[in-house]
PDB file of C-alpha atoms in Angstrom:
ATOM      1  CA  MET A   1     -25.421 -29.342  29.182  1.00 53.00           C
ATOM      2  CA  GLY A   2     -22.309 -27.560  30.212  1.00 66.00           C
ATOM      3  CA  GLN A   3     -20.339 -29.180  27.048  1.00 76.00           C
ATOM      4  CA  TYR A   4     -23.243 -27.823  24.751  1.00 76.00           C
ATOM      5  CA  GLY A   5     -23.053 -24.455  26.010  1.00 77.00           C
ATOM      6  CA  GLU A   6     -19.126 -24.301  25.958  1.00 86.00           C
ATOM      7  CA  CYS A   7     -19.521 -25.945  22.497  1.00 90.00           C
ATOM      8  CA  GLU A   8     -21.998 -22.592  21.323  1.00 90.00           C
ATOM      9  CA  GLU A   9     -19.648 -20.332  22.920  1.00 92.00           C
ATOM     10  CA  THR A  10     -16.808 -21.821  20.950  1.00 93.00           C
ATOM     11  CA  LYS A  11     -18.620 -21.641  17.645  1.00 94.00           C
ATOM     12  CA  GLN A  12     -19.584 -18.022  18.567  1.00 95.00           C
ATOM     13  CA  ASP A  13     -16.105 -17.087  19.091  1.00 95.00           C
ATOM     14  CA  VAL A  14     -15.101 -18.800  15.784  1.00 97.00           C
ATOM     15  CA  GLN A  15     -17.868 -17.035  13.890  1.00 97.00           C
ATOM     16  CA  ASP A  16     -16.707 -13.488  15.172  1.00 97.00           C
ATOM     17  CA  MET A  17     -13.112 -14.335  14.557  1.00 98.00           C
ATOM     18  CA  GLN A  18     -13.905 -15.400  11.226  1.00 98.00           C
ATOM     19  CA  VAL A  19     -16.086 -11.774  10.644  1.00 98.00           C
ATOM     20  CA  ARG A  20     -13.059  -9.876  12.190  1.00 98.00           C
ATOM     21  CA  LEU A  21     -10.415 -11.547   9.571  1.00 98.00           C
ATOM     22  CA  ALA A  22     -12.655 -10.477   6.818  1.00 98.00           C
ATOM     23  CA  VAL A  23     -12.601  -7.095   8.144  1.00 98.00           C
ATOM     24  CA  VAL A  24      -8.782  -6.986   8.296  1.00 98.00           C
ATOM     25  CA  GLU A  25      -8.367  -8.817   4.885  1.00 98.00           C
ATOM     26  CA  SER A  26     -10.399  -5.847   3.301  1.00 98.00           C
ATOM     27  CA  LYS A  27      -8.514  -3.154   5.302  1.00 98.00           C
ATOM     28  CA  VAL A  28      -5.079  -4.946   4.262  1.00 98.00           C
ATOM     29  CA  ALA A  29      -6.383  -4.903   0.279  1.00 98.00           C
ATOM     30  CA  LYS A  30      -7.273  -1.416   0.536  1.00 98.00           C
ATOM     31  CA  ILE A  31      -3.687  -0.560   2.168  1.00 98.00           C
ATOM     32  CA  GLU A  32      -1.834  -2.682  -0.297  1.00 98.00           C
ATOM     33  CA  GLU A  33      -3.975  -0.844  -3.126  1.00 98.00           C
ATOM     34  CA  ASN A  34      -2.860   2.672  -1.719  1.00 98.00           C
ATOM     35  CA  ILE A  35       0.743   1.449  -1.538  1.00 98.00           C
ATOM     36  CA  GLU A  36       0.847   0.541  -5.136  1.00 96.00           C
ATOM     37  CA  LYS A  37      -0.481   4.211  -5.918  1.00 96.00           C
ATOM     38  CA  ILE A  38       2.207   5.936  -3.974  1.00 97.00           C
ATOM     39  CA  LEU A  39       4.658   3.658  -5.491  1.00 95.00           C
ATOM     40  CA  SER A  40       3.531   4.909  -9.135  1.00 93.00           C
ATOM     41  CA  ASN A  41       3.561   8.431  -7.900  1.00 94.00           C
ATOM     42  CA  THR A  42       7.111   8.251  -6.558  1.00 96.00           C
ATOM     43  CA  ASN A  43       8.272   6.421  -9.715  1.00 95.00           C
ATOM     44  CA  TRP A  44       6.963   9.434 -11.739  1.00 94.00           C
ATOM     45  CA  LEU A  45       8.284  12.208  -9.487  1.00 95.00           C
ATOM     46  CA  VAL A  46      11.908  10.601  -9.573  1.00 96.00           C
ATOM     47  CA  LYS A  47      11.454  10.496 -13.436  1.00 96.00           C
ATOM     48  CA  SER A  48      10.331  14.100 -13.562  1.00 97.00           C
ATOM     49  CA  ILE A  49      13.273  15.242 -10.988  1.00 98.00           C
ATOM     50  CA  VAL A  50      15.819  13.028 -13.172  1.00 98.00           C
ATOM     51  CA  GLY A  51      14.588  14.645 -16.408  1.00 98.00           C
ATOM     52  CA  GLY A  52      14.897  17.977 -15.373  1.00 98.00           C
ATOM     53  CA  MET A  53      18.345  17.761 -14.114  1.00 98.00           C
ATOM     54  CA  ILE A  54      19.447  16.172 -17.342  1.00 98.00           C
ATOM     55  CA  ALA A  55      17.719  18.952 -19.058  1.00 98.00           C
ATOM     56  CA  ALA A  56      19.339  21.546 -17.023  1.00 96.00           C
ATOM     57  CA  LEU A  57      22.835  20.050 -17.584  1.00 95.00           C
ATOM     58  CA  LEU A  58      22.314  19.915 -21.438  1.00 95.00           C
ATOM     59  CA  ALA A  59      21.207  23.871 -21.238  1.00 95.00           C
ATOM     60  CA  PHE A  60      24.131  24.431 -19.201  1.00 94.00           C
ATOM     61  CA  LEU A  61      26.386  22.663 -21.837  1.00 93.00           C
ATOM     62  CA  LEU A  62      24.866  24.144 -24.756  1.00 93.00           C
ATOM     63  CA  LYS A  63      25.588  27.662 -23.287  1.00 93.00           C
ATOM     64  CA  GLY A  64      29.108  26.959 -23.231  1.00 88.00           C
ATOM     65  CA  GLY A  65      29.722  25.494 -19.687  1.00 76.00           C
ATOM     66  CA  LEU A  66      32.678  24.073 -18.567  1.00 69.00           C
TER      67      LEU A  66
END
């Protein structure tokens, strides 16, 4: 009887770990999705800043700068 109880306890532990793993995998997927969104926004921000710098340089040159 002692081994049976240990086996059931181990089985329950494995099931608990599987549930925890599923929860963690779900959270990791959400985090990865959020990181993708952040990277996308960062790329657009960099493009906007570079575009603004180029526009400012062109405006400066067209006004007779240098």
